[in-house]
């Protein structure tokens, strides 16, 4: 009887000695879980919806909606530094086809940036044909900047994605800027095309 009581008391003591370790382990696991959740939210992409509800765009972490932008832009965002992106649509009635739209934009860029010659590429956006215009020129504020304009066709409209960054950041940001057009998803509301309007002006300076 006495031996049994001693063994029971010893067992209880050992359990009490291990409890702080268990508590520390649990607190450690909880802290790790909190860090993982925080990091996931800190590095999560940003999704912006267009003002007319026809599309949404997934942007890299750190990007946000820009307060100032072209009034015709359905989406206008910035990384908080020099990079910007604007998304517009053009009624198909304004142009014969996508190539005609791209030619119009090319001529406008040539007039806007007299010191630059736009590079024209046939690319794909969402597996569909698209045209990309790349140019480095002097912006309205007198500083040089790089622009990537991607044009593609949706159901009833042409979509223009104009991304830009300062000359100093353009080289490192170029791939990211070029990929922004692939981050657009047309929604069911895009079935309705906008009324035909005069073609949009070239992108504003970053």
Backbone as JSON Lines, residues from 0, in Angstrom:
{"i":0,"aa":"X","n":[0.83,-1.2,0.0],"ca":[0.0,0.0,0.0],"c":[0.86,1.25,0.0]}
{"i":1,"aa":"X","n":[1.82,1.25,0.88],"ca":[2.73,2.4,0.98],"c":[3.5,2.58,-0.32]}
{"i":2,"aa":"X","n":[4.0,1.46,-0.87],"ca":[4.78,1.53,-2.13],"c":[3.93,2.07,-3.25]}
{"i":3,"aa":"X","n":[2.68,1.63,-3.3],"ca":[1.76,2.1,-4.36],"c":[1.53,3.59,-4.24]}
{"i":4,"aa":"X","n":[1.37,4.08,-3.0],"ca":[1.15,5.51,-2.77],"c":[2.36,6.33,-3.2]}
{"i":5,"aa":"X","n":[3.55,5.83,-2.89],"ca":[4.79,6.52,-3.27],"c":[4.92,6.6,-4.78]}
{"i":6,"aa":"X","n":[4.63,5.49,-5.46],"ca":[4.72,5.47,-6.93],"c":[3.75,6.47,-7.55]}
{"i":7,"aa":"X","n":[2.52,6.51,-6.99],"ca":[1.52,7.45,-7.5],"c":[1.97,8.89,-7.31]}
{"i":8,"aa":"X","n":[2.53,9.19,-6.14],"ca":[3.0,10.55,-5.86],"c":[4.16,10.92,-6.78]}
{"i":9,"aa":"X","n":[5.06,9.98,-7.03],"ca":[6.19,10.23,-7.93],"c":[5.72,10.49,-9.35]}
{"i":10,"aa":"X","n":[4.72,9.72,-9.77],"ca":[4.17,9.9,-11.13],"c":[3.55,11.28,-11.28]}
{"i":11,"aa":"X","n":[2.8,11.72,-10.25],"ca":[2.19,13.05,-10.29],"c":[3.25,14.14,-10.36]}
{"i":12,"aa":"X","n":[4.32,13.96,-9.63],"ca":[5.41,14.95,-9.64],"c":[6.05,15.04,-11.01]}
{"i":13,"aa":"X","n":[6.26,13.89,-11.64],"ca":[6.87,13.88,-12.97],"c":[5.97,14.57,-14.0]}
{"i":14,"aa":"X","n":[4.65,14.34,-13.9],"ca":[3.72,14.98,-14.82],"c":[3.75,16.49,-14.64]}
{"i":15,"aa":"X","n":[3.82,16.94,-13.36],"ca":[3.87,18.37,-13.1],"c":[5.15,18.99,-13.64]}
{"i":16,"aa":"X","n":[6.25,18.24,-13.58],"ca":[7.52,18.74,-14.09],"c":[7.48,18.89,-15.6]}
{"i":17,"aa":"X","n":[6.72,18.03,-16.29],"ca":[6.67,18.08,-17.75],"c":[5.67,19.1,-18.28]}
{"i":18,"aa":"X","n":[4.73,19.52,-17.45],"ca":[3.71,20.44,-17.91],"c":[4.26,21.77,-18.41]}
{"i":19,"aa":"X","n":[5.23,22.39,-17.71],"ca":[5.8,23.64,-18.25],"c":[6.39,23.46,-19.64]}
{"i":20,"aa":"X","n":[7.04,22.32,-19.86],"ca":[7.61,22.06,-21.18],"c":[6.52,21.96,-22.23]}
{"i":21,"aa":"X","n":[5.41,21.27,-21.86],"ca":[4.28,21.16,-22.79],"c":[3.7,22.54,-23.08]}
{"i":22,"aa":"X","n":[3.6,23.36,-22.02],"ca":[3.05,24.7,-22.2],"c":[3.93,25.54,-23.11]}
{"i":23,"aa":"X","n":[5.23,25.46,-22.9],"ca":[6.17,26.21,-23.74],"c":[6.07,25.76,-25.19]}
{"i":24,"aa":"X","n":[5.95,24.44,-25.4],"ca":[5.84,23.91,-26.75],"c":[4.57,24.4,-27.43]}
{"i":25,"aa":"X","n":[3.47,24.39,-26.66],"ca":[2.22,24.85,-27.24],"c":[2.26,26.33,-27.58]}
{"i":26,"aa":"X","n":[2.86,27.12,-26.68],"ca":[3.0,28.55,-26.95],"c":[3.87,28.8,-28.18]}
{"i":27,"aa":"X","n":[4.92,27.99,-28.31],"ca":[5.8,28.11,-29.47],"c":[5.07,27.81,-30.77]}
{"i":28,"aa":"X","n":[4.27,26.74,-30.77],"ca":[3.5,26.38,-31.95],"c":[2.48,27.46,-32.3]}
{"i":29,"aa":"X","n":[1.86,28.02,-31.26],"ca":[0.88,29.09,-31.5],"c":[1.55,30.32,-32.11]}
{"i":30,"aa":"X","n":[2.76,30.64,-31.6],"ca":[3.49,31.79,-32.13],"c":[3.88,31.56,-33.59]}
{"i":31,"aa":"X","n":[4.32,30.34,-33.91],"ca":[4.69,30.02,-35.29],"c":[3.49,30.14,-36.21]}
{"i":32,"aa":"X","n":[2.34,29.67,-35.74],"ca":[1.12,29.75,-36.55],"c":[0.75,31.21,-36.82]}
{"i":33,"aa":"X","n":[0.9,32.05,-35.8],"ca":[0.58,33.48,-35.96],"c":[1.52,34.14,-36.96]}
{"i":34,"aa":"X","n":[2.8,33.75,-36.91],"ca":[3.78,34.32,-37.84],"c":[3.45,33.91,-39.26]}
{"i":35,"aa":"X","n":[3.07,32.65,-39.45],"ca":[2.73,32.16,-40.79],"c":[1.54,32.91,-41.36]}
{"i":36,"aa":"X","n":[0.52,33.11,-40.51],"ca":[-0.67,33.85,-40.96],"c":[-0.32,35.27,-41.32]}
{"i":37,"aa":"X","n":[0.53,35.91,-40.48],"ca":[0.93,37.3,-40.74],"c":[1.7,37.41,-42.04]}
{"i":38,"aa":"X","n":[2.65,36.49,-42.24],"ca":[3.46,36.53,-43.46],"c":[2.6,36.28,-44.69]}
{"i":39,"aa":"X","n":[1.65,35.38,-44.58],"ca":[0.79,35.07,-45.72],"c":[-0.01,36.29,-46.13]}
{"i":40,"aa":"X","n":[-0.53,37.02,-45.14],"ca":[-1.31,38.21,-45.45],"c":[-0.42,39.34,-45.94]}
{"i":41,"aa":"X","n":[0.81,39.42,-45.4],"ca":[1.71,40.5,-45.79],"c":[2.17,40.35,-47.23]}
{"i":42,"aa":"X","n":[2.29,39.11,-47.69],"ca":[2.78,38.88,-49.04],"c":[1.66,38.47,-50.0]}
{"i":43,"aa":"X","n":[0.42,38.64,-49.59],"ca":[-0.71,38.27,-50.44],"c":[-0.84,39.27,-51.59]}
{"i":44,"aa":"X","n":[-1.29,38.77,-52.73],"ca":[-1.52,39.64,-53.87],"c":[-2.75,40.52,-53.61]}
{"i":45,"aa":"X","n":[-2.85,41.61,-54.37],"ca":[-3.96,42.54,-54.26],"c":[-4.86,42.4,-55.48]}
{"i":46,"aa":"X","n":[-6.15,42.29,-55.27],"ca":[-7.1,42.18,-56.37],"c":[-7.93,43.46,-56.43]}
{"i":47,"aa":"X","n":[-7.9,44.14,-57.58],"ca":[-8.69,45.34,-57.79],"c":[-9.77,45.08,-58.84]}
{"i":48,"aa":"X","n":[-10.94,45.63,-58.6],"ca":[-12.04,45.51,-59.57],"c":[-12.18,46.8,-60.34]}
{"i":49,"aa":"X","n":[-12.55,46.68,-61.61],"ca":[-12.71,47.86,-62.45],"c":[-13.92,48.67,-62.0]}
{"i":50,"aa":"X","n":[-13.9,49.95,-62.33],"ca":[-14.99,50.83,-61.9],"c":[-16.32,50.46,-62.53]}
{"i":51,"aa":"X","n":[-16.3,49.79,-63.68],"ca":[-17.55,49.4,-64.33],"c":[-17.93,47.95,-64.04]}
{"i":52,"aa":"X","n":[-17.11,47.25,-63.25],"ca":[-17.43,45.88,-62.86],"c":[-17.22,44.83,-63.94]}
{"i":53,"aa":"X","n":[-16.51,45.19,-65.03],"ca":[-16.34,44.23,-66.12],"c":[-15.1,43.35,-65.98]}
{"i":54,"aa":"X","n":[-14.2,43.71,-65.08],"ca":[-12.95,42.94,-64.95],"c":[-12.34,43.13,-63.57]}
{"i":55,"aa":"X","n":[-11.41,42.28,-63.25],"ca":[-10.61,42.44,-62.04],"c":[-9.17,42.1,-62.35]}
{"i":56,"aa":"X","n":[-8.27,42.66,-61.58],"ca":[-6.84,42.52,-61.85],"c":[-6.11,42.15,-60.57]}
{"i":57,"aa":"X","n":[-5.28,41.12,-60.65],"ca":[-4.47,40.68,-59.51],"c":[-3.1,41.34,-59.61]}
{"i":58,"aa":"X","n":[-2.75,42.11,-58.6],"ca":[-1.5,42.86,-58.59],"c":[-0.55,42.31,-57.54]}
{"i":59,"aa":"X","n":[0.76,42.49,-57.74],"ca":[1.74,42.0,-56.77],"c":[1.55,42.64,-55.4]}
{"i":60,"aa":"X","n":[2.09,42.0,-54.38],"ca":[2.03,42.53,-53.03],"c":[2.65,43.93,-52.98]}
{"i":61,"aa":"X","n":[1.99,44.82,-52.27],"ca":[2.5,46.18,-52.15],"c":[1.82,47.17,-53.08]}
{"i":62,"aa":"X","n":[1.18,46.66,-54.13],"ca":[0.48,47.55,-55.05],"c":[-0.84,47.98,-54.42]}
{"i":63,"aa":"X","n":[-1.32,49.14,-54.83],"ca":[-2.6,49.65,-54.32],"c":[-3.26,50.52,-55.38]}
{"i":64,"aa":"X","n":[-4.52,50.77,-55.18],"ca":[-5.26,51.62,-56.1],"c":[-4.72,53.04,-56.03]}
{"i":65,"aa":"X","n":[-4.51,53.65,-57.18],"ca":[-3.99,55.01,-57.24],"c":[-5.14,56.0,-57.25]}
{"i":66,"aa":"X","n":[-5.0,57.07,-56.52],"ca":[-6.06,58.07,-56.43],"c":[-6.13,58.93,-57.68]}
{"i":67,"aa":"X","n":[-4.97,59.19,-58.26],"ca":[-4.94,60.04,-59.45],"c":[-4.68,59.2,-60.69]}
{"i":68,"aa":"X","n":[-5.4,59.49,-61.74],"ca":[-5.2,58.75,-62.98],"c":[-6.1,59.29,-64.06]}
{"i":69,"aa":"X","n":[-5.93,58.75,-65.24],"ca":[-6.77,59.16,-66.37],"c":[-8.23,58.85,-66.06]}
{"i":70,"aa":"X","n":[-9.09,59.8,-66.39],"ca":[-10.51,59.62,-66.08],"c":[-11.13,58.44,-66.83]}
{"i":71,"aa":"X","n":[-10.49,58.03,-67.92],"ca":[-11.01,56.9,-68.7],"c":[-10.54,55.55,-68.17]}
{"i":72,"aa":"X","n":[-9.63,55.56,-67.22],"ca":[-9.08,54.31,-66.7],"c":[-10.11,53.58,-65.84]}
{"i":73,"aa":"X","n":[-10.28,52.29,-66.12],"ca":[-11.18,51.46,-65.32],"c":[-10.46,50.91,-64.09]}
{"i":74,"aa":"X","n":[-9.15,50.73,-64.23],"ca":[-8.3,50.32,-63.11],"c":[-7.04,51.19,-63.18]}
{"i":75,"aa":"X","n":[-6.64,51.75,-62.06],"ca":[-5.42,52.56,-62.02],"c":[-4.72,52.26,-60.7]}
{"i":76,"aa":"X","n":[-3.5,51.74,-60.76],"ca":[-2.81,51.31,-59.55],"c":[-1.34,51.67,-59.6]}
{"i":77,"aa":"X","n":[-0.7,51.65,-58.44],"ca":[0.72,51.97,-58.31],"c":[1.38,51.08,-57.26]}
{"i":78,"aa":"X","n":[2.68,50.92,-57.39],"ca":[3.42,50.15,-56.38],"c":[3.9,51.04,-55.24]}
{"i":79,"aa":"X","n":[3.52,52.32,-55.3],"ca":[3.93,53.25,-54.27],"c":[5.25,53.93,-54.57]}
{"i":80,"aa":"X","n":[5.89,53.53,-55.65],"ca":[7.16,54.14,-56.05],"c":[6.98,54.76,-57.44]}
{"i":81,"aa":"X","n":[7.62,54.22,-58.45],"ca":[7.49,54.82,-59.78],"c":[6.6,54.01,-60.72]}
{"i":82,"aa":"X","n":[6.33,52.76,-60.39],"ca":[5.57,51.91,-61.3],"c":[4.07,52.18,-61.2]}
{"i":83,"aa":"X","n":[3.42,52.19,-62.36],"ca":[1.98,52.4,-62.42],"c":[1.38,51.52,-63.52]}
{"i":84,"aa":"X","n":[0.1,51.27,-63.41],"ca":[-0.61,50.55,-64.46],"c":[-2.02,51.13,-64.56]}
{"i":85,"aa":"X","n":[-2.48,51.29,-65.8],"ca":[-3.83,51.75,-66.07],"c":[-4.47,50.79,-67.07]}
{"i":86,"aa":"X","n":[-5.73,50.51,-66.87],"ca":[-6.46,49.61,-67.77],"c":[-7.65,50.36,-68.34]}
{"i":87,"aa":"X","n":[-7.77,50.33,-69.65],"ca":[-8.89,50.98,-70.34],"c":[-9.47,50.0,-71.35]}
{"i":88,"aa":"X","n":[-10.67,50.3,-71.82],"ca":[-11.26,49.5,-72.88],"c":[-11.64,50.41,-74.04]}
{"i":89,"aa":"X","n":[-11.69,49.85,-75.21],"ca":[-12.03,50.59,-76.42],"c":[-13.12,49.83,-77.17]}
{"i":90,"aa":"X","n":[-14.17,50.51,-77.55],"ca":[-15.25,49.87,-78.29],"c":[-14.73,49.37,-79.64]}
{"i":91,"aa":"X","n":[-15.11,48.18,-80.02],"ca":[-14.61,47.59,-81.26],"c":[-15.06,48.38,-82.49]}
{"i":92,"aa":"X","n":[-16.14,49.14,-82.34],"ca":[-16.63,49.93,-83.48],"c":[-15.63,50.99,-83.92]}
{"i":93,"aa":"X","n":[-14.7,51.34,-83.05],"ca":[-13.74,52.39,-83.36],"c":[-12.61,51.94,-84.28]}
{"i":94,"aa":"X","n":[-12.39,50.62,-84.38],"ca":[-11.28,50.11,-85.17],"c":[-11.68,48.86,-85.95]}
{"i":95,"aa":"X","n":[-11.0,48.66,-87.06],"ca":[-11.3,47.5,-87.91],"c":[-10.97,46.21,-87.19]}
{"i":96,"aa":"X","n":[-9.79,46.17,-86.55],"ca":[-9.37,44.97,-85.82],"c":[-8.28,45.35,-84.82]}
{"i":97,"aa":"X","n":[-7.73,44.36,-84.14],"ca":[-6.72,44.62,-83.12],"c":[-5.47,45.25,-83.72]}
{"i":98,"aa":"X","n":[-5.08,44.82,-84.91],"ca":[-3.89,45.39,-85.54],"c":[-4.07,46.87,-85.84]}
{"i":99,"aa":"X","n":[-5.28,47.24,-86.27],"ca":[-5.55,48.65,-86.55],"c":[-5.48,49.48,-85.27]}
{"i":100,"aa":"X","n":[-5.97,48.91,-84.19],"ca":[-5.9,49.59,-82.89],"c":[-4.45,49.76,-82.46]}
{"i":101,"aa":"X","n":[-3.64,48.72,-82.64],"ca":[-2.22,48.77,-82.28],"c":[-1.48,49.8,-83.14]}
{"i":102,"aa":"X","n":[-1.82,49.89,-84.41],"ca":[-1.19,50.85,-85.29],"c":[-1.51,52.28,-84.84]}
{"i":103,"aa":"X","n":[-2.77,52.49,-84.46],"ca":[-3.18,53.8,-83.96],"c":[-2.39,54.17,-82.72]}
{"i":104,"aa":"X","n":[-2.26,53.24,-81.78],"ca":[-1.52,53.51,-80.55],"c":[-0.05,53.74,-80.83]}
{"i":105,"aa":"X","n":[0.51,53.02,-81.79],"ca":[1.92,53.19,-82.15],"c":[2.18,54.6,-82.67]}
{"i":106,"aa":"X","n":[1.31,55.08,-83.55],"ca":[1.47,56.42,-84.1],"c":[1.34,57.48,-83.01]}
{"i":107,"aa":"X","n":[0.45,57.26,-82.08],"ca":[0.3,58.21,-80.98],"c":[1.55,58.25,-80.11]}
{"i":108,"aa":"X","n":[2.12,57.07,-79.86],"ca":[3.34,57.02,-79.06],"c":[4.49,57.73,-79.76]}
{"i":109,"aa":"X","n":[4.57,57.58,-81.07],"ca":[5.63,58.25,-81.83],"c":[5.5,59.77,-81.72]}
{"i":110,"aa":"X","n":[4.27,60.25,-81.74],"ca":[4.06,61.7,-81.61],"c":[4.34,62.18,-80.19]}
{"i":111,"aa":"X","n":[4.02,61.34,-79.22],"ca":[4.22,61.72,-77.82],"c":[5.7,61.67,-77.44]}
{"i":112,"aa":"X","n":[6.41,60.64,-77.93],"ca":[7.83,60.47,-77.62],"c":[8.63,60.56,-78.92]}
{"i":113,"aa":"X","n":[8.94,61.78,-79.3],"ca":[9.62,62.0,-80.58],"c":[11.0,61.38,-80.62]}
{"i":114,"aa":"X","n":[11.59,61.15,-79.45],"ca":[12.96,60.61,-79.39],"c":[12.98,59.1,-79.29]}
{"i":115,"aa":"X","n":[11.84,58.43,-79.46],"ca":[11.79,56.98,-79.26],"c":[11.03,56.29,-80.38]}
{"i":116,"aa":"X","n":[11.37,55.05,-80.62],"ca":[10.69,54.21,-81.6],"c":[10.09,53.02,-80.87]}
{"i":117,"aa":"X","n":[8.76,52.91,-80.81],"ca":[8.12,51.81,-80.09],"c":[8.5,50.44,-80.68]}
{"i":118,"aa":"X","n":[8.74,49.49,-79.8],"ca":[8.99,48.11,-80.2],"c":[7.65,47.38,-80.21]}
{"i":119,"aa":"X","n":[7.34,46.69,-81.29],"ca":[6.05,46.02,-81.45],"c":[6.26,44.51,-81.44]}
{"i":120,"aa":"X","n":[5.51,43.82,-80.59],"ca":[5.64,42.36,-80.48],"c":[4.27,41.7,-80.5]}
{"i":121,"aa":"X","n":[4.19,40.54,-81.12],"ca":[3.0,39.7,-81.05],"c":[3.17,38.78,-79.85]}
{"i":122,"aa":"X","n":[2.27,38.88,-78.9],"ca":[2.35,38.07,-77.67],"c":[0.99,37.4,-77.45]}
{"i":123,"aa":"X","n":[0.83,36.81,-76.28],"ca":[-0.44,36.2,-75.92],"c":[-0.84,36.64,-74.52]}
{"i":124,"aa":"X","n":[-2.13,36.8,-74.33],"ca":[-2.7,37.1,-73.02],"c":[-3.83,36.1,-72.79]}
{"i":125,"aa":"X","n":[-3.66,35.27,-71.8],"ca":[-4.67,34.25,-71.54],"c":[-4.82,33.27,-72.68]}
{"i":126,"aa":"X","n":[-3.72,33.03,-73.41],"ca":[-3.75,32.09,-74.52],"c":[-4.32,32.65,-75.81]}
{"i":127,"aa":"X","n":[-4.65,33.96,-75.81],"ca":[-5.21,34.6,-77.0],"c":[-4.22,35.62,-77.56]}
{"i":128,"aa":"X","n":[-4.29,35.9,-78.87],"ca":[-3.36,36.84,-79.49],"c":[-3.45,38.23,-78.86]}
{"i":129,"aa":"X","n":[-2.3,38.85,-78.7],"ca":[-2.23,40.21,-78.16],"c":[-1.05,40.92,-78.81]}
{"i":130,"aa":"X","n":[-1.0,42.21,-78.67],"ca":[0.09,43.01,-79.23],"c":[0.67,43.86,-78.11]}
{"i":131,"aa":"X","n":[2.01,43.84,-78.01],"ca":[2.69,44.6,-76.96],"c":[3.55,45.69,-77.58]}
{"i":132,"aa":"X","n":[3.43,46.9,-77.06],"ca":[4.24,48.04,-77.48],"c":[5.15,48.44,-76.32]}
{"i":133,"aa":"X","n":[6.43,48.53,-76.58],"ca":[7.39,48.91,-75.54],"c":[8.16,50.14,-76.01]}
{"i":134,"aa":"X","n":[8.27,51.14,-75.15],"ca":[8.97,52.36,-75.53],"c":[9.61,53.0,-74.31]}
{"i":135,"aa":"X","n":[10.74,53.63,-74.52],"ca":[11.41,54.42,-73.49],"c":[11.47,55.85,-73.99]}
{"i":136,"aa":"X","n":[10.9,56.78,-73.24],"ca":[10.87,58.16,-73.7],"c":[10.82,59.13,-72.55]}
{"i":137,"aa":"X","n":[10.8,60.41,-72.88],"ca":[10.76,61.45,-71.86],"c":[9.32,61.74,-71.47]}
{"i":138,"aa":"X","n":[9.03,61.66,-70.19],"ca":[7.67,61.86,-69.7],"c":[7.35,63.35,-69.62]}
{"i":139,"aa":"X","n":[6.1,63.66,-69.27],"ca":[5.67,65.05,-69.22],"c":[6.42,65.85,-68.16]}
{"i":140,"aa":"X","n":[6.89,65.19,-67.13],"ca":[7.63,65.9,-66.08],"c":[9.1,66.08,-66.43]}
{"i":141,"aa":"X","n":[9.48,65.7,-67.65],"ca":[10.85,65.88,-68.11],"c":[11.77,64.72,-67.8]}
{"i":142,"aa":"X","n":[11.26,63.74,-67.05],"ca":[12.06,62.56,-66.7],"c":[11.78,61.42,-67.67]}
{"i":143,"aa":"X","n":[12.8,60.63,-67.92],"ca":[12.63,59.49,-68.83],"c":[11.95,58.33,-68.09]}
{"i":144,"aa":"X","n":[11.11,57.63,-68.83],"ca":[10.37,56.51,-68.26],"c":[10.14,55.46,-69.33]}
{"i":145,"aa":"X","n":[9.94,54.23,-68.89],"ca":[9.66,53.14,-69.81],"c":[8.19,52.76,-69.75]}
{"i":146,"aa":"X","n":[7.63,52.41,-70.91],"ca":[6.21,52.07,-70.99],"c":[6.04,50.73,-71.69]}
{"i":147,"aa":"X","n":[5.12,49.94,-71.2],"ca":[4.72,48.69,-71.86],"c":[3.21,48.72,-72.0]}
{"i":148,"aa":"X","n":[2.73,48.74,-73.22],"ca":[1.3,48.8,-73.49],"c":[0.89,47.5,-74.17]}
{"i":149,"aa":"X","n":[0.01,46.77,-73.54],"ca":[-0.45,45.49,-74.08],"c":[-1.91,45.64,-74.5]}
{"i":150,"aa":"X","n":[-2.19,45.24,-75.73],"ca":[-3.54,45.35,-76.29],"c":[-4.06,43.95,-76.61]}
{"i":151,"aa":"X","n":[-5.28,43.65,-76.17],"ca":[-5.87,42.36,-76.52],"c":[-7.38,42.51,-76.67]}
{"i":152,"aa":"X","n":[-7.97,41.49,-77.22],"ca":[-9.39,41.52,-77.55],"c":[-10.22,40.72,-76.55]}
{"i":153,"aa":"X","n":[-11.27,41.34,-76.02],"ca":[-12.24,40.64,-75.18],"c":[-13.48,40.39,-76.03]}
{"i":154,"aa":"X","n":[-14.57,39.97,-75.4],"ca":[-15.77,39.63,-76.17],"c":[-16.28,40.78,-77.03]}
{"i":155,"aa":"X","n":[-16.44,41.94,-76.44],"ca":[-17.02,43.07,-77.16],"c":[-16.16,44.32,-77.16]}
{"i":156,"aa":"X","n":[-14.97,44.25,-76.56],"ca":[-14.1,45.41,-76.47],"c":[-12.64,45.02,-76.69]}
{"i":157,"aa":"X","n":[-11.84,46.04,-76.98],"ca":[-10.39,45.89,-76.94],"c":[-9.94,46.38,-75.56]}
{"i":158,"aa":"X","n":[-8.97,45.69,-74.98],"ca":[-8.47,46.07,-73.66],"c":[-7.05,46.59,-73.79]}
{"i":159,"aa":"X","n":[-6.78,47.71,-73.17],"ca":[-5.45,48.32,-73.17],"c":[-4.89,48.32,-71.74]}
{"i":160,"aa":"X","n":[-3.75,47.69,-71.56],"ca":[-3.08,47.67,-70.26],"c":[-1.78,48.45,-70.4]}
{"i":161,"aa":"X","n":[-1.72,49.63,-69.82],"ca":[-0.55,50.51,-69.93],"c":[0.21,50.51,-68.61]}
{"i":162,"aa":"X","n":[1.41,49.95,-68.63],"ca":[2.25,49.89,-67.43],"c":[3.51,50.72,-67.66]}
{"i":163,"aa":"X","n":[3.97,51.36,-66.61],"ca":[5.15,52.22,-66.76],"c":[5.96,52.26,-65.48]}
{"i":164,"aa":"X","n":[7.22,52.69,-65.63],"ca":[8.12,52.87,-64.49],"c":[9.2,53.86,-64.9]}
{"i":165,"aa":"X","n":[9.84,54.47,-63.93],"ca":[10.92,55.41,-64.23],"c":[12.05,54.68,-64.94]}
{"i":166,"aa":"X","n":[12.87,55.44,-65.65],"ca":[13.96,54.84,-66.42],"c":[14.89,54.03,-65.52]}
{"i":167,"aa":"X","n":[15.14,54.5,-64.31],"ca":[16.03,53.8,-63.41],"c":[15.5,52.47,-62.93]}
{"i":168,"aa":"X","n":[14.16,52.35,-62.83],"ca":[13.55,51.12,-62.33],"c":[13.03,50.22,-63.43]}
{"i":169,"aa":"X","n":[12.97,50.73,-64.65],"ca":[12.31,50.0,-65.73],"c":[12.99,48.66,-66.04]}
{"i":170,"aa":"X","n":[14.3,48.64,-66.05],"ca":[15.02,47.4,-66.4],"c":[14.68,46.27,-65.43]}
{"i":171,"aa":"X","n":[14.65,46.58,-64.14],"ca":[14.36,45.53,-63.16],"c":[12.87,45.2,-63.09]}
{"i":172,"aa":"X","n":[12.02,46.17,-63.44],"ca":[10.57,45.97,-63.36],"c":[9.94,45.49,-64.66]}
{"i":173,"aa":"X","n":[10.71,45.45,-65.73],"ca":[10.13,45.22,-67.06],"c":[9.35,43.92,-67.16]}
{"i":174,"aa":"X","n":[9.9,42.82,-66.69],"ca":[9.2,41.53,-66.78],"c":[7.9,41.55,-65.98]}
{"i":175,"aa":"X","n":[7.96,42.14,-64.8],"ca":[6.77,42.22,-63.96],"c":[5.7,43.08,-64.63]}
{"i":176,"aa":"X","n":[6.1,44.21,-65.2],"ca":[5.16,45.1,-65.87],"c":[4.53,44.42,-67.09]}
{"i":177,"aa":"X","n":[5.34,43.67,-67.83],"ca":[4.84,42.99,-69.02],"c":[3.83,41.91,-68.66]}
{"i":178,"aa":"X","n":[3.98,41.34,-67.47],"ca":[3.09,40.25,-67.05],"c":[1.77,40.74,-66.48]}
{"i":179,"aa":"X","n":[1.63,42.02,-66.22],"ca":[0.41,42.54,-65.61],"c":[-0.83,42.27,-66.46]}
{"i":180,"aa":"X","n":[-0.67,42.3,-67.77],"ca":[-1.83,42.05,-68.64],"c":[-2.39,40.65,-68.44]}
{"i":181,"aa":"X","n":[-1.53,39.71,-68.07],"ca":[-1.98,38.34,-67.83],"c":[-2.73,38.18,-66.52]}
{"i":182,"aa":"X","n":[-2.74,39.25,-65.72],"ca":[-3.4,39.19,-64.42],"c":[-4.82,39.73,-64.45]}
{"i":183,"aa":"X","n":[-5.33,39.98,-65.65],"ca":[-6.69,40.49,-65.79],"c":[-7.66,39.35,-66.04]}
{"i":184,"aa":"X","n":[-8.78,39.39,-65.34],"ca":[-9.83,38.4,-65.55],"c":[-11.13,39.14,-65.86]}
{"i":185,"aa":"X","n":[-11.68,38.84,-67.04],"ca":[-12.95,39.45,-67.42],"c":[-14.06,38.76,-66.65]}
{"i":186,"aa":"X","n":[-15.01,39.55,-66.16],"ca":[-16.13,39.0,-65.4],"c":[-17.35,38.87,-66.29]}
{"i":187,"aa":"X","n":[-18.41,38.29,-65.74],"ca":[-19.63,38.08,-66.52],"c":[-20.26,39.4,-66.93]}
{"i":188,"aa":"X","n":[-19.97,40.46,-66.16],"ca":[-20.54,41.77,-66.48],"c":[-19.96,42.37,-67.75]}
{"i":189,"aa":"X","n":[-18.88,41.76,-68.27],"ca":[-18.21,42.31,-69.45],"c":[-18.98,42.04,-70.73]}
{"i":190,"aa":"X","n":[-20.14,41.39,-70.63],"ca":[-20.92,41.1,-71.83],"c":[-21.41,42.37,-72.5]}
{"i":191,"aa":"X","n":[-21.59,43.43,-71.7],"ca":[-22.08,44.68,-72.25],"c":[-20.9,45.54,-72.67]}
{"i":192,"aa":"X","n":[-20.9,45.95,-73.94],"ca":[-19.81,46.77,-74.46],"c":[-20.09,48.24,-74.19]}
{"i":193,"aa":"X","n":[-19.03,49.05,-73.98],"ca":[-19.25,50.48,-73.77],"c":[-19.63,51.16,-75.07]}
{"i":194,"aa":"X","n":[-20.25,52.32,-74.97],"ca":[-20.6,53.06,-76.17],"c":[-19.34,53.51,-76.88]}
{"i":195,"aa":"X","n":[-19.41,53.59,-78.19],"ca":[-18.25,53.99,-78.98],"c":[-17.86,55.41,-78.6]}
{"i":196,"aa":"X","n":[-16.59,55.62,-78.3],"ca":[-16.07,56.92,-77.91],"c":[-14.78,57.19,-78.67]}
{"i":197,"aa":"X","n":[-14.31,58.43,-78.71],"ca":[-13.02,58.7,-79.35],"c":[-11.92,57.91,-78.68]}
{"i":198,"aa":"X","n":[-10.92,57.41,-79.43],"ca":[-9.83,56.62,-78.86],"c":[-9.14,57.32,-77.71]}
{"i":199,"aa":"X","n":[-8.72,56.55,-76.73],"ca":[-8.08,57.1,-75.54],"c":[-6.72,57.7,-75.87]}
{"i":200,"aa":"X","n":[-6.31,58.63,-75.03],"ca":[-5.0,59.26,-75.19],"c":[-3.92,58.31,-74.7]}
{"i":201,"aa":"X","n":[-2.67,58.54,-75.09],"ca":[-1.56,57.7,-74.6],"c":[-1.47,57.76,-73.1]}
{"i":202,"aa":"X","n":[-0.76,56.83,-72.48],"ca":[-0.66,56.77,-71.01],"c":[-0.01,57.99,-70.43]}
{"i":203,"aa":"X","n":[-0.43,58.36,-69.23],"ca":[0.16,59.5,-68.53],"c":[1.52,59.11,-67.97]}
{"i":204,"aa":"X","n":[2.29,60.08,-67.62],"ca":[3.62,59.82,-67.07],"c":[3.49,59.2,-65.7]}
{"i":205,"aa":"X","n":[4.48,58.35,-65.31],"ca":[4.43,57.73,-63.97],"c":[4.63,58.76,-62.87]}
